[in-house]
Amino acid sequence: MVRKLIMFHRQNLLRSAGTLLVLLVILAGIYALWLRYQVEPVTRDGKVRADMVPVAADVSGLVAEVRVTDNQAVKKGDVLFVIDRPRYRLALEQAQANVASEQAALAQAVREDRRNRAMPEALAAEVIEQGRARVEQLRAAAGQAAAARDLARFNLERTLVRAPVDGTIANMTLQPGVYLTAGKAALALVYDRSMRVEGYFEETKLPAIRVGDPASIYLMGVGEEIAGHIQSIAGGVEDRERAGGEGQLANVNPSFTWVRLAQRIPVRIAVDRVPANLRLIPGQTATIVIHPRDDGRNIRRSLPW
C-alpha cells in the first residue's frame, strides 16, 4: 500500500514537473518572440524600391516607330521610340536654305560696302553709312538663320528618343500612330542603380539603428539572405494628428487612447550583395534584420510603456 502511494506521488510529481517545464518553454518562446519583434531591430514591413524615370519626347509629333517592349532591359542611349522624322528633316532643309540665302545677301552687301568706301569722293557720307548699317543687319540675320538651322538639326536628332539611364521599361502601352506633345511622359524606366530596400521600423527600435549597420534582407518566399547596410534614416514623417495650413493656427487632435502605437520611420537599406539568379523587383515584400554594432555607442533603451 505504501509502495503504491509512493508511486502515485512520484507520478504526480513527474506530471507537475512536466507541466511546469512545458509552461517554462512556452514562456521562454513568448519572451523570445517579444524580444525578436518588439525589442530587436527587426521588421517584416520592408519593400523593395527603385526610382522611376519618366521618358518624354523633347519634340511634338506622331510616333513613327516603337523599338522596345514592356519589361525590356535597356542601356543608356538606346533608342526607345521615334517621332515623325520627315517633318523635322524638311524643317532642317528649310533652315539650311535660309542660311544660304542670308549668307548670299550678306556677301553682296559686303561687296557693295567695300566699293562704296573705295569711292568716298563720288558718294555722300550718308550713303556709305547706310551701306555699313545694312552689312551689320544682314550679318545679324545670318547669325539668326544659323541658330535656327542648328535648332532644326537638334530637333531632328531629338526625334530619336533615347533612354536617359540604364533601366527596365515599365508598364508601357505606347504604340505607333500616337501623337505626343513635347514634355509629356510617354513611358517610364525603372532605374536599376537606384534599387534599394526600405524598412519601416517602429520608433522604439530606432535607438539600436545607426547608419552603416549591416543588415540581412529576406524576400517573402525566398530563404536566401541579401546582404546590405543602412544608408540613411528618414529625416521626418507626416504628423497626421495635426492639421492647419500656412497662416492658420494648428489644429491638434485632442483625443488620446490607452493603446499607443509606435510611429514607423522609413530606413533606407543599400543592397550590397544579391544571391545569384535572384532578381529584385520593386514592390516585393521583405523582412529586414539589423545587426547593431557593439562599440559602446549604442543608446540605452527603455521599455515601450
mmCIF file of C-alpha atoms in Angstrom:
data_model
loop_
_atom_site.group_PDB
_atom_site.id
_atom_site.type_symbol
_atom_site.label_atom_id
_atom_site.label_comp_id
_atom_site.label_asym_id
_atom_site.label_seq_id
_atom_site.Cartn_x
_atom_site.Cartn_y
_atom_site.Cartn_z
ATOM 1 C CA MET A 1 0.000 0.000 0.000
ATOM 2 C CA VAL A 2 2.789 2.368 0.927
ATOM 3 C CA ARG A 3 4.562 1.433 -2.252
ATOM 4 C CA LYS A 4 1.530 2.337 -4.309
ATOM 5 C CA LEU A 5 1.252 5.697 -2.547
ATOM 6 C CA ILE A 6 4.885 6.446 -3.253
ATOM 7 C CA MET A 7 4.459 5.566 -6.918
ATOM 8 C CA PHE A 8 1.310 7.688 -7.091
ATOM 9 C CA HIS A 9 3.062 10.732 -5.580
ATOM 10 C CA ARG A 10 6.016 10.177 -7.888
ATOM 11 C CA GLN A 11 3.742 10.147 -10.925
ATOM 12 C CA ASN A 12 2.015 13.342 -9.748
ATOM 13 C CA LEU A 13 5.403 14.951 -9.224
ATOM 14 C CA LEU A 14 6.532 13.971 -12.701
ATOM 15 C CA ARG A 15 3.302 15.305 -14.210
ATOM 16 C CA SER A 16 3.708 18.586 -12.339
ATOM 17 C CA ALA A 17 7.324 18.865 -13.381
ATOM 18 C CA GLY A 18 6.421 18.128 -16.985
ATOM 19 C CA THR A 19 3.624 20.681 -16.908
ATOM 20 C CA LEU A 20 5.959 23.264 -15.361
ATOM 21 C CA LEU A 21 8.609 22.518 -17.973
ATOM 22 C CA VAL A 22 6.084 22.982 -20.788
ATOM 23 C CA LEU A 23 4.947 26.284 -19.263
ATOM 24 C CA LEU A 24 8.547 27.442 -18.959
ATOM 25 C CA VAL A 25 9.227 26.524 -22.587
ATOM 26 C CA ILE A 26 6.096 28.411 -23.699
ATOM 27 C CA LEU A 27 7.041 31.456 -21.627
ATOM 28 C CA ALA A 28 10.575 31.332 -22.967
ATOM 29 C CA GLY A 29 9.220 31.155 -26.500
ATOM 30 C CA ILE A 30 6.875 34.075 -25.875
ATOM 31 C CA TYR A 31 9.731 36.088 -24.388
ATOM 32 C CA ALA A 32 11.981 35.250 -27.334
ATOM 33 C CA LEU A 33 9.266 36.310 -29.773
ATOM 34 C CA TRP A 34 8.703 39.518 -27.812
ATOM 35 C CA LEU A 35 12.407 40.303 -27.955
ATOM 36 C CA ARG A 36 12.517 39.409 -31.633
ATOM 37 C CA TYR A 37 9.631 41.519 -32.835
ATOM 38 C CA GLN A 38 9.296 44.211 -30.154
ATOM 39 C CA VAL A 39 12.842 44.956 -28.982
ATOM 40 C CA GLU A 40 15.371 43.827 -31.561
ATOM 41 C CA PRO A 41 15.701 45.944 -34.728
ATOM 42 C CA VAL A 42 13.681 43.651 -36.962
ATOM 43 C CA THR A 43 10.777 44.482 -39.225
ATOM 44 C CA ARG A 44 8.647 42.488 -41.619
ATOM 45 C CA ASP A 45 7.382 45.721 -43.139
ATOM 46 C CA GLY A 46 10.020 46.179 -45.818
ATOM 47 C CA LYS A 47 9.683 46.938 -49.509
ATOM 48 C CA VAL A 48 11.995 46.773 -52.482
ATOM 49 C CA ARG A 49 12.061 50.247 -54.003
ATOM 50 C CA ALA A 50 13.563 51.910 -57.062
ATOM 51 C CA ASP A 51 13.314 55.336 -58.652
ATOM 52 C CA MET A 52 11.140 55.729 -61.722
ATOM 53 C CA VAL A 53 12.492 57.873 -64.572
ATOM 54 C CA PRO A 54 9.733 59.235 -66.837
ATOM 55 C CA VAL A 55 10.696 59.382 -70.512
ATOM 56 C CA ALA A 56 9.194 62.204 -72.560
ATOM 57 C CA ALA A 57 9.755 63.362 -76.121
ATOM 58 C CA ASP A 58 11.561 66.689 -76.490
ATOM 59 C CA VAL A 59 9.644 67.432 -79.713
ATOM 60 C CA SER A 60 5.986 67.009 -80.627
ATOM 61 C CA GLY A 61 4.732 64.717 -83.358
ATOM 62 C CA LEU A 62 3.382 61.315 -84.293
ATOM 63 C CA VAL A 63 5.142 58.210 -83.020
ATOM 64 C CA ALA A 64 6.522 56.553 -86.149
ATOM 65 C CA GLU A 65 8.243 53.572 -84.560
ATOM 66 C CA VAL A 66 8.488 51.869 -81.165
ATOM 67 C CA ARG A 67 11.690 49.891 -80.694
ATOM 68 C CA VAL A 68 11.211 48.449 -77.202
ATOM 69 C CA THR A 69 8.704 46.228 -75.452
ATOM 70 C CA ASP A 70 7.298 46.171 -71.952
ATOM 71 C CA ASN A 71 9.691 44.893 -69.242
ATOM 72 C CA GLN A 72 12.664 45.086 -71.608
ATOM 73 C CA ALA A 73 16.062 45.970 -70.140
ATOM 74 C CA VAL A 74 17.737 48.904 -71.927
ATOM 75 C CA LYS A 75 21.053 50.725 -71.712
ATOM 76 C CA LYS A 76 21.621 54.446 -71.549
ATOM 77 C CA GLY A 77 21.458 55.851 -75.081
ATOM 78 C CA ASP A 78 19.329 53.077 -76.595
ATOM 79 C CA VAL A 79 16.588 54.358 -78.924
ATOM 80 C CA LEU A 80 13.191 53.720 -77.341
ATOM 81 C CA PHE A 81 10.869 55.204 -79.960
ATOM 82 C CA VAL A 82 10.983 57.532 -82.961
ATOM 83 C CA ILE A 83 8.967 60.697 -83.615
ATOM 84 C CA ASP A 84 7.948 61.516 -87.232
ATOM 85 C CA ARG A 85 11.347 62.390 -88.770
ATOM 86 C CA PRO A 86 10.399 63.596 -92.315
ATOM 87 C CA ARG A 87 8.687 66.705 -90.914
ATOM 88 C CA TYR A 88 11.774 67.712 -88.933
ATOM 89 C CA ARG A 89 14.095 66.795 -91.810
ATOM 90 C CA LEU A 90 12.176 69.203 -94.060
ATOM 91 C CA ALA A 91 12.417 71.866 -91.360
ATOM 92 C CA LEU A 92 16.192 71.388 -91.300
ATOM 93 C CA GLU A 93 16.420 71.683 -95.090
ATOM 94 C CA GLN A 94 14.380 74.887 -94.995
ATOM 95 C CA ALA A 95 16.625 76.305 -92.273
ATOM 96 C CA GLN A 96 19.731 75.430 -94.292
ATOM 97 C CA ALA A 97 18.247 77.198 -97.332
ATOM 98 C CA ASN A 98 17.565 80.278 -95.214
ATOM 99 C CA VAL A 99 21.183 80.277 -94.062
ATOM 100 C CA ALA A 100 22.409 80.105 -97.659
ATOM 101 C CA SER A 101 20.092 82.965 -98.665
ATOM 102 C CA GLU A 102 21.170 85.195 -95.786
ATOM 103 C CA GLN A 103 24.854 84.477 -96.429
ATOM 104 C CA ALA A 104 24.468 85.360 -100.112
ATOM 105 C CA ALA A 105 22.747 88.637 -99.237
ATOM 106 C CA LEU A 106 25.461 89.392 -96.693
ATOM 107 C CA ALA A 107 28.238 88.723 -99.216
ATOM 108 C CA GLN A 108 26.581 91.059 -101.724
ATOM 109 C CA ALA A 109 26.207 93.791 -99.088
ATOM 110 C CA VAL A 110 29.871 93.419 -98.076
ATOM 111 C CA ARG A 111 30.987 93.854 -101.710
ATOM 112 C CA GLU A 112 28.830 96.944 -102.139
ATOM 113 C CA ASP A 113 30.125 98.398 -98.879
ATOM 114 C CA ARG A 114 33.737 97.898 -99.975
ATOM 115 C CA ARG A 115 33.015 99.529 -103.340
ATOM 116 C CA ASN A 116 31.296 102.496 -101.709
ATOM 117 C CA ARG A 117 34.130 103.057 -99.234
ATOM 118 C CA ALA A 118 36.602 102.973 -102.134
ATOM 119 C CA MET A 119 34.856 105.987 -103.708
ATOM 120 C CA PRO A 120 34.331 108.480 -100.870
ATOM 121 C CA GLU A 121 34.608 111.461 -103.219
ATOM 122 C CA ALA A 122 31.825 110.203 -105.505
ATOM 123 C CA LEU A 123 29.285 109.174 -102.854
ATOM 124 C CA ALA A 124 27.765 111.021 -99.964
ATOM 125 C CA ALA A 125 28.841 110.017 -96.453
ATOM 126 C CA GLU A 126 25.227 109.134 -95.687
ATOM 127 C CA VAL A 127 25.145 106.506 -98.438
ATOM 128 C CA ILE A 128 28.368 104.947 -97.171
ATOM 129 C CA GLU A 129 26.987 104.844 -93.617
ATOM 130 C CA GLN A 130 23.770 103.197 -94.816
ATOM 131 C CA GLY A 131 25.827 100.526 -96.560
ATOM 132 C CA ARG A 132 27.685 99.750 -93.356
ATOM 133 C CA ALA A 133 24.407 99.503 -91.401
ATOM 134 C CA ARG A 134 22.968 97.141 -93.997
ATOM 135 C CA VAL A 135 26.022 94.876 -93.656
ATOM 136 C CA GLU A 136 25.573 94.716 -89.872
ATOM 137 C CA GLN A 137 21.868 93.968 -90.228
ATOM 138 C CA LEU A 138 22.474 91.170 -92.696
ATOM 139 C CA ARG A 139 25.282 89.775 -90.550
ATOM 140 C CA ALA A 140 22.872 89.581 -87.592
ATOM 141 C CA ALA A 141 20.197 87.986 -89.804
ATOM 142 C CA ALA A 142 22.730 85.396 -90.980
ATOM 143 C CA GLY A 143 23.535 84.605 -87.337
ATOM 144 C CA GLN A 144 19.851 84.120 -86.561
ATOM 145 C CA ALA A 145 19.441 81.861 -89.568
ATOM 146 C CA ALA A 146 22.437 79.784 -88.460
ATOM 147 C CA ALA A 147 20.937 79.447 -84.951
ATOM 148 C CA ALA A 148 17.604 78.360 -86.460
ATOM 149 C CA ARG A 149 19.455 75.787 -88.569
ATOM 150 C CA ASP A 150 21.250 74.416 -85.506
ATOM 151 C CA LEU A 151 17.935 74.226 -83.624
ATOM 152 C CA ALA A 152 16.332 72.360 -86.546
ATOM 153 C CA ARG A 153 19.247 69.909 -86.573
ATOM 154 C CA PHE A 154 18.904 69.489 -82.814
ATOM 155 C CA ASN A 155 15.149 68.836 -83.133
ATOM 156 C CA LEU A 156 15.779 66.258 -85.849
ATOM 157 C CA GLU A 157 18.201 64.443 -83.562
ATOM 158 C CA ARG A 158 15.679 64.587 -80.711
ATOM 159 C CA THR A 159 13.111 62.702 -82.803
ATOM 160 C CA LEU A 160 15.103 59.654 -81.697
ATOM 161 C CA VAL A 161 14.019 59.355 -78.058
ATOM 162 C CA ARG A 162 16.771 57.592 -76.127
ATOM 163 C CA ALA A 163 16.980 56.006 -72.699
ATOM 164 C CA PRO A 164 18.401 58.542 -70.204
ATOM 165 C CA VAL A 165 19.661 55.823 -67.817
ATOM 166 C CA ASP A 166 20.156 52.076 -67.610
ATOM 167 C CA GLY A 167 16.880 50.501 -66.585
ATOM 168 C CA THR A 168 13.855 48.394 -67.370
ATOM 169 C CA ILE A 169 10.804 49.513 -69.319
ATOM 170 C CA ALA A 170 7.753 49.563 -67.037
ATOM 171 C CA ASN A 171 4.053 49.465 -67.854
ATOM 172 C CA MET A 172 4.461 50.562 -71.478
ATOM 173 C CA THR A 173 1.400 50.970 -73.688
ATOM 174 C CA LEU A 174 2.903 53.279 -76.335
ATOM 175 C CA GLN A 175 2.077 52.325 -79.920
ATOM 176 C CA PRO A 176 2.923 53.826 -83.344
ATOM 177 C CA GLY A 177 0.499 56.496 -84.517
ATOM 178 C CA VAL A 178 0.042 58.125 -81.118
ATOM 179 C CA TYR A 179 0.582 61.895 -81.134
ATOM 180 C CA LEU A 180 2.909 63.057 -78.382
ATOM 181 C CA THR A 181 3.387 66.590 -77.170
ATOM 182 C CA ALA A 182 6.797 67.763 -76.038
ATOM 183 C CA GLY A 183 7.413 67.199 -72.344
ATOM 184 C CA LYS A 184 4.596 64.692 -71.790
ATOM 185 C CA ALA A 185 5.816 61.389 -70.341
ATOM 186 C CA ALA A 186 5.271 58.506 -72.757
ATOM 187 C CA LEU A 187 6.720 55.670 -70.675
ATOM 188 C CA ALA A 188 8.792 55.063 -67.568
ATOM 189 C CA LEU A 189 12.077 53.366 -66.746
ATOM 190 C CA VAL A 190 12.897 51.557 -63.524
ATOM 191 C CA TYR A 191 16.330 52.963 -62.686
ATOM 192 C CA ASP A 192 18.339 49.837 -61.871
ATOM 193 C CA ARG A 193 21.108 51.615 -59.966
ATOM 194 C CA SER A 194 18.594 53.096 -57.526
ATOM 195 C CA MET A 195 17.386 49.645 -56.408
ATOM 196 C CA ARG A 196 17.183 49.526 -52.620
ATOM 197 C CA VAL A 197 15.108 48.203 -49.739
ATOM 198 C CA GLU A 198 13.184 50.467 -47.400
ATOM 199 C CA GLY A 199 12.164 49.195 -43.995
ATOM 200 C CA TYR A 200 9.581 50.842 -41.764
ATOM 201 C CA PHE A 201 10.810 50.406 -38.200
ATOM 202 C CA GLU A 202 8.924 51.321 -35.028
ATOM 203 C CA GLU A 203 10.297 54.392 -33.357
ATOM 204 C CA THR A 204 11.046 52.302 -30.257
ATOM 205 C CA LYS A 205 13.701 50.422 -32.269
ATOM 206 C CA LEU A 206 15.490 53.450 -33.705
ATOM 207 C CA PRO A 207 17.977 53.814 -30.786
ATOM 208 C CA ALA A 208 19.504 50.476 -31.856
ATOM 209 C CA ILE A 209 19.794 51.535 -35.509
ATOM 210 C CA ARG A 210 22.631 53.605 -36.911
ATOM 211 C CA VAL A 211 23.815 54.489 -40.392
ATOM 212 C CA GLY A 212 26.323 51.899 -41.585
ATOM 213 C CA ASP A 213 24.967 48.969 -39.549
ATOM 214 C CA PRO A 214 24.923 45.715 -41.567
ATOM 215 C CA ALA A 215 21.520 44.308 -42.471
ATOM 216 C CA SER A 216 20.123 40.993 -43.622
ATOM 217 C CA ILE A 217 17.217 41.106 -46.080
ATOM 218 C CA TYR A 218 14.871 38.209 -46.778
ATOM 219 C CA LEU A 219 12.290 38.448 -49.546
ATOM 220 C CA MET A 220 8.920 36.836 -48.961
ATOM 221 C CA GLY A 221 9.103 33.203 -50.022
ATOM 222 C CA VAL A 222 12.887 33.296 -50.503
ATOM 223 C CA GLY A 223 15.187 31.804 -47.878
ATOM 224 C CA GLU A 224 18.475 33.173 -49.200
ATOM 225 C CA GLU A 225 19.938 36.219 -47.499
ATOM 226 C CA ILE A 226 20.523 39.520 -49.269
ATOM 227 C CA ALA A 227 23.325 41.498 -47.652
ATOM 228 C CA GLY A 228 23.037 45.250 -47.198
ATOM 229 C CA HIS A 229 23.718 48.134 -44.869
ATOM 230 C CA ILE A 230 21.819 51.130 -43.545
ATOM 231 C CA GLN A 231 22.273 54.022 -45.924
ATOM 232 C CA SER A 232 20.088 56.635 -44.252
ATOM 233 C CA ILE A 233 17.223 57.227 -41.849
ATOM 234 C CA ALA A 234 14.268 59.434 -42.737
ATOM 235 C CA GLY A 235 14.525 62.998 -41.512
ATOM 236 C CA GLY A 236 10.830 63.207 -40.639
ATOM 237 C CA VAL A 237 7.350 61.785 -41.145
ATOM 238 C CA GLU A 238 3.964 63.434 -41.541
ATOM 239 C CA ASP A 239 2.089 64.274 -38.332
ATOM 240 C CA ARG A 240 -1.437 63.097 -39.140
ATOM 241 C CA GLU A 241 -2.752 64.309 -35.778
ATOM 242 C CA ARG A 242 -2.125 67.931 -36.680
ATOM 243 C CA ALA A 243 -3.826 69.967 -39.383
ATOM 244 C CA GLY A 244 -3.828 73.609 -40.410
ATOM 245 C CA GLY A 245 -2.320 75.300 -43.421
ATOM 246 C CA GLU A 246 0.138 78.129 -43.685
ATOM 247 C CA GLY A 247 -1.034 81.212 -41.846
ATOM 248 C CA GLN A 248 -3.534 79.231 -39.757
ATOM 249 C CA LEU A 249 -3.471 78.015 -36.200
ATOM 250 C CA ALA A 250 -2.514 74.401 -35.630
ATOM 251 C CA ASN A 251 -5.498 72.064 -35.305
ATOM 252 C CA VAL A 252 -4.338 69.348 -32.905
ATOM 253 C CA ASN A 253 -6.487 66.279 -32.285
ATOM 254 C CA PRO A 254 -7.268 66.251 -28.522
ATOM 255 C CA SER A 255 -8.200 62.564 -28.364
ATOM 256 C CA PHE A 256 -5.905 60.133 -26.558
ATOM 257 C CA THR A 257 -6.157 56.363 -26.435
ATOM 258 C CA TRP A 258 -4.673 53.985 -23.903
ATOM 259 C CA VAL A 259 -3.112 51.931 -26.676
ATOM 260 C CA ARG A 260 -0.271 53.972 -28.122
ATOM 261 C CA LEU A 261 1.013 52.606 -31.420
ATOM 262 C CA ALA A 262 4.638 53.309 -32.214
ATOM 263 C CA GLN A 263 5.222 55.518 -35.235
ATOM 264 C CA ARG A 264 7.022 53.822 -38.108
ATOM 265 C CA ILE A 265 10.095 55.537 -39.516
ATOM 266 C CA PRO A 266 11.444 54.766 -43.024
ATOM 267 C CA VAL A 267 15.007 53.435 -43.066
ATOM 268 C CA ARG A 268 16.821 53.071 -46.387
ATOM 269 C CA ILE A 269 18.893 49.898 -46.850
ATOM 270 C CA ALA A 270 21.530 49.843 -49.577
ATOM 271 C CA VAL A 271 21.904 46.443 -51.232
ATOM 272 C CA ASP A 272 25.492 45.134 -51.118
ATOM 273 C CA ARG A 273 25.173 41.570 -52.385
ATOM 274 C CA VAL A 274 22.363 39.672 -54.104
ATOM 275 C CA PRO A 275 22.454 35.856 -54.462
ATOM 276 C CA ALA A 276 22.914 34.535 -57.961
ATOM 277 C CA ASN A 277 19.739 34.067 -60.027
ATOM 278 C CA LEU A 278 17.754 36.236 -57.591
ATOM 279 C CA ARG A 279 16.099 39.277 -59.124
ATOM 280 C CA LEU A 280 14.936 42.277 -57.148
ATOM 281 C CA ILE A 281 11.637 43.722 -58.331
ATOM 282 C CA PRO A 282 10.290 46.976 -56.908
ATOM 283 C CA GLY A 283 7.262 46.297 -54.733
ATOM 284 C CA GLN A 284 8.449 42.983 -53.296
ATOM 285 C CA THR A 285 7.889 42.454 -49.572
ATOM 286 C CA ALA A 286 10.924 41.893 -47.372
ATOM 287 C CA THR A 287 11.899 41.130 -43.795
ATOM 288 C CA ILE A 288 14.854 43.163 -42.543
ATOM 289 C CA VAL A 289 17.151 42.234 -39.673
ATOM 290 C CA ILE A 290 19.603 44.863 -38.481
ATOM 291 C CA HIS A 291 22.823 43.792 -36.781
ATOM 292 C CA PRO A 292 23.764 46.664 -34.442
ATOM 293 C CA ARG A 293 27.478 47.263 -33.969
ATOM 294 C CA ASP A 294 28.534 46.754 -30.353
ATOM 295 C CA ASP A 295 31.107 49.526 -29.953
ATOM 296 C CA GLY A 296 29.833 51.104 -26.751
ATOM 297 C CA ARG A 297 27.962 53.866 -28.570
ATOM 298 C CA ASN A 298 24.505 52.270 -28.507
ATOM 299 C CA ILE A 299 21.826 54.300 -26.772
ATOM 300 C CA ARG A 300 20.148 52.731 -23.764
ATOM 301 C CA ARG A 301 16.537 51.902 -24.489
ATOM 302 C CA SER A 302 13.619 51.802 -22.070
ATOM 303 C CA LEU A 303 10.513 49.636 -22.163
ATOM 304 C CA PRO A 304 7.821 50.951 -24.508
ATOM 305 C CA TRP A 305 5.476 51.725 -21.664
#
